[in-house]
mmCIF file of N, CA and C in Angstrom:
data_model
loop_
_atom_site.group_PDB
_atom_site.id
_atom_site.type_symbol
_atom_site.label_atom_id
_atom_site.label_comp_id
_atom_site.label_asym_id
_atom_site.label_seq_id
_atom_site.Cartn_x
_atom_site.Cartn_y
_atom_site.Cartn_z
ATOM 1 N N MET A 1 0.901 -0.993 -0.229
ATOM 2 C CA MET A 1 0.045 0.176 -0.220
ATOM 3 C C MET A 1 1.185 1.385 0.089
ATOM 4 N N ASP A 2 0.463 2.279 -0.942
ATOM 5 C CA ASP A 2 1.436 3.396 -0.808
ATOM 6 C C ASP A 2 0.804 4.639 0.237
ATOM 7 N N LYS A 3 1.649 5.512 0.421
ATOM 8 C CA LYS A 3 1.204 6.552 1.451
ATOM 9 C C LYS A 3 0.084 6.967 1.547
ATOM 10 N N LYS A 4 -0.110 7.534 -0.043
ATOM 11 C CA LYS A 4 -1.367 8.125 -0.292
ATOM 12 C C LYS A 4 -2.717 7.401 0.041
ATOM 13 N N THR A 5 -2.863 6.091 -0.440
ATOM 14 C CA THR A 5 -3.682 5.180 -0.115
ATOM 15 C C THR A 5 -3.937 5.097 1.624
ATOM 16 N N ALA A 6 -2.750 4.802 2.092
ATOM 17 C CA ALA A 6 -2.859 4.902 3.318
ATOM 18 C C ALA A 6 -3.515 5.963 4.323
ATOM 19 N N GLU A 7 -3.090 7.191 3.885
ATOM 20 C CA GLU A 7 -3.561 8.385 4.369
ATOM 21 C C GLU A 7 -5.241 8.467 4.354
ATOM 22 N N LYS A 8 -5.463 7.996 2.728
ATOM 23 C CA LYS A 8 -7.092 8.284 2.823
ATOM 24 C C LYS A 8 -7.604 7.162 3.679
ATOM 25 N N ASN A 9 -7.090 6.077 3.467
ATOM 26 C CA ASN A 9 -8.265 5.008 4.340
ATOM 27 C C ASN A 9 -7.932 5.240 5.706
ATOM 28 N N LEU A 10 -6.935 5.970 6.288
ATOM 29 C CA LEU A 10 -7.037 6.271 7.835
ATOM 30 C C LEU A 10 -8.112 7.459 7.968
ATOM 31 N N GLN A 11 -8.070 8.302 7.257
ATOM 32 C CA GLN A 11 -9.050 9.446 7.126
ATOM 33 C C GLN A 11 -10.410 8.670 7.079
ATOM 34 N N ALA A 12 -10.684 8.007 6.112
ATOM 35 C CA ALA A 12 -12.154 7.437 6.157
ATOM 36 C C ALA A 12 -12.655 6.776 7.426
ATOM 37 N N ALA A 13 -11.447 6.107 7.610
ATOM 38 C CA ALA A 13 -11.780 5.092 8.954
ATOM 39 C C ALA A 13 -12.177 6.205 10.495
ATOM 40 N N ARG A 14 -11.303 7.360 10.201
ATOM 41 C CA ARG A 14 -11.532 8.113 11.104
ATOM 42 C C ARG A 14 -12.709 8.658 11.282
ATOM 43 N N GLU A 15 -13.475 9.207 9.978
ATOM 44 C CA GLU A 15 -14.670 9.772 9.540
ATOM 45 C C GLU A 15 -15.837 8.791 10.264
ATOM 46 N N ARG A 16 -15.708 7.617 9.943
ATOM 47 C CA ARG A 16 -16.846 6.257 10.166
ATOM 48 C C ARG A 16 -16.972 6.577 11.700
ATOM 49 N N LEU A 17 -15.551 6.542 12.502
ATOM 50 C CA LEU A 17 -15.647 6.207 13.793
ATOM 51 C C LEU A 17 -16.086 7.545 14.474
ATOM 52 N N ALA A 18 -15.951 8.634 13.904
ATOM 53 C CA ALA A 18 -16.535 9.862 14.425
ATOM 54 C C ALA A 18 -18.169 10.109 14.486
ATOM 55 N N LYS A 19 -18.606 9.418 12.942
ATOM 56 C CA LYS A 19 -20.030 9.264 12.767
ATOM 57 C C LYS A 19 -20.735 8.358 13.887
ATOM 58 N N ASN A 20 -20.068 7.414 14.585
ATOM 59 C CA ASN A 20 -20.514 6.489 15.192
ATOM 60 C C ASN A 20 -20.148 6.512 16.878
ATOM 61 N N SER A 21 -19.620 7.858 17.036
ATOM 62 C CA SER A 21 -18.948 7.981 18.135
ATOM 63 C C SER A 21 -19.966 8.259 19.303
ATOM 64 N N ASP A 22 -21.553 8.230 19.076
ATOM 65 C CA ASP A 22 -22.440 8.761 20.122
ATOM 66 C C ASP A 22 -23.071 7.446 20.638
ATOM 67 N N ARG A 23 -22.625 6.377 20.092
ATOM 68 C CA ARG A 23 -23.139 5.263 20.282
ATOM 69 C C ARG A 23 -22.111 4.070 20.566
ATOM 70 N N THR A 24 -21.091 4.119 21.417
ATOM 71 C CA THR A 24 -19.800 3.696 22.035
ATOM 72 C C THR A 24 -19.993 2.231 22.096
ATOM 73 N N GLU A 25 -21.243 1.459 22.489
ATOM 74 C CA GLU A 25 -21.350 0.198 22.659
ATOM 75 C C GLU A 25 -21.808 -0.522 21.491
ATOM 76 N N THR A 26 -22.136 0.104 20.279
ATOM 77 C CA THR A 26 -22.570 -0.674 19.254
ATOM 78 C C THR A 26 -21.687 -1.376 18.448
ATOM 79 N N ASP A 27 -21.996 -2.239 17.896
ATOM 80 C CA ASP A 27 -21.287 -3.348 17.193
ATOM 81 C C ASP A 27 -20.380 -2.365 15.819
ATOM 82 N N ALA A 28 -21.289 -1.260 15.349
ATOM 83 C CA ALA A 28 -20.955 -0.534 14.318
ATOM 84 C C ALA A 28 -19.716 0.470 14.867
ATOM 85 N N TYR A 29 -19.781 0.948 15.976
ATOM 86 C CA TYR A 29 -18.685 1.762 16.487
ATOM 87 C C TYR A 29 -17.325 0.573 16.949
ATOM 88 N N LEU A 30 -17.554 -0.120 17.717
ATOM 89 C CA LEU A 30 -16.264 -1.033 17.493
ATOM 90 C C LEU A 30 -15.684 -1.756 16.590
ATOM 91 N N LYS A 31 -16.555 -1.738 15.419
ATOM 92 C CA LYS A 31 -15.984 -2.075 13.773
ATOM 93 C C LYS A 31 -15.545 -0.964 13.548
ATOM 94 N N ALA A 32 -15.854 0.412 13.641
ATOM 95 C CA ALA A 32 -15.199 1.703 13.206
ATOM 96 C C ALA A 32 -13.971 2.004 13.854
ATOM 97 N N ASN A 33 -13.827 1.469 15.376
ATOM 98 C CA ASN A 33 -12.765 1.457 15.989
ATOM 99 C C ASN A 33 -11.751 0.748 15.407
ATOM 100 N N ARG A 34 -12.086 -0.376 15.335
ATOM 101 C CA ARG A 34 -10.969 -1.626 15.139
ATOM 102 C C ARG A 34 -10.374 -1.199 13.469
ATOM 103 N N ALA A 35 -11.058 -0.465 12.480
ATOM 104 C CA ALA A 35 -10.905 0.027 11.247
ATOM 105 C C ALA A 35 -9.838 1.203 11.344
ATOM 106 N N VAL A 36 -9.819 1.848 12.395
ATOM 107 C CA VAL A 36 -8.886 3.077 12.452
ATOM 108 C C VAL A 36 -7.594 2.377 13.000
ATOM 109 N N VAL A 37 -7.719 1.438 13.940
ATOM 110 C CA VAL A 37 -6.286 0.800 14.647
ATOM 111 C C VAL A 37 -5.855 0.036 13.390
ATOM 112 N N ASP A 38 -6.378 -0.618 12.574
ATOM 113 C CA ASP A 38 -5.965 -1.201 11.370
ATOM 114 C C ASP A 38 -5.145 -0.362 10.608
ATOM 115 N N ALA A 39 -5.973 0.887 10.192
ATOM 116 C CA ALA A 39 -5.455 1.826 9.214
ATOM 117 C C ALA A 39 -4.098 2.478 9.664
ATOM 118 N N GLU A 40 -4.189 2.758 11.056
ATOM 119 C CA GLU A 40 -2.840 3.469 11.464
ATOM 120 C C GLU A 40 -1.533 2.483 11.566
ATOM 121 N N LYS A 41 -1.933 1.127 11.659
ATOM 122 C CA LYS A 41 -0.852 0.018 11.267
ATOM 123 C C LYS A 41 -0.715 0.087 10.262
ATOM 124 N N ASP A 42 -1.247 0.019 9.116
ATOM 125 C CA ASP A 42 -0.944 0.226 7.884
ATOM 126 C C ASP A 42 -0.252 1.345 7.037
ATOM 127 N N ALA A 43 -0.700 2.715 7.673
ATOM 128 C CA ALA A 43 -0.107 3.966 7.325
ATOM 129 C C ALA A 43 1.005 3.999 7.994
ATOM 130 N N LYS A 44 1.545 3.375 8.785
ATOM 131 C CA LYS A 44 2.877 3.562 9.927
ATOM 132 C C LYS A 44 3.685 2.481 9.079
ATOM 133 N N SER A 45 3.179 1.009 8.572
ATOM 134 C CA SER A 45 4.085 0.198 7.723
ATOM 135 C C SER A 45 4.320 0.684 6.473
ATOM 136 N N ALA A 46 3.629 1.504 5.830
ATOM 137 C CA ALA A 46 3.604 2.364 4.320
ATOM 138 C C ALA A 46 4.601 3.378 4.667
ATOM 139 N N GLY A 47 4.857 4.079 5.551
ATOM 140 C CA GLY A 47 5.757 5.232 5.974
ATOM 141 C C GLY A 47 5.227 6.674 5.785
ATOM 142 N N VAL A 48 3.918 6.503 6.481
ATOM 143 C CA VAL A 48 3.324 7.767 6.586
ATOM 144 C C VAL A 48 3.841 8.426 8.133
ATOM 145 N N PRO A 49 4.370 9.758 8.048
ATOM 146 C CA PRO A 49 4.914 10.312 9.080
ATOM 147 C C PRO A 49 4.172 10.565 9.980
ATOM 148 N N TRP A 50 4.794 10.564 11.280
ATOM 149 C CA TRP A 50 3.473 10.615 12.550
ATOM 150 C C TRP A 50 2.749 11.626 12.612
ATOM 151 N N TRP A 51 2.938 12.823 11.793
ATOM 152 C CA TRP A 51 2.487 13.843 12.124
ATOM 153 C C TRP A 51 1.138 13.679 11.392
ATOM 154 N N LYS A 52 1.009 13.044 10.453
ATOM 155 C CA LYS A 52 0.035 12.631 9.560
ATOM 156 C C LYS A 52 -0.939 11.503 9.806
ATOM 157 N N ARG A 53 -0.496 11.002 11.056
ATOM 158 C CA ARG A 53 -1.285 9.866 11.143
ATOM 159 C C ARG A 53 -1.986 9.969 12.276
#
């Protein structure tokens, strides 16, 4: 995965998490939270600088 794609995926995952943040116990929130964690790992391995993560 290249840096640009990793950055876009991370941003999209954070937006989904923000959309579901009012219901922290729901399955959608937990999935969105997991997607953010995975996207951050992908961004780190793709070489995205820490200030963009």
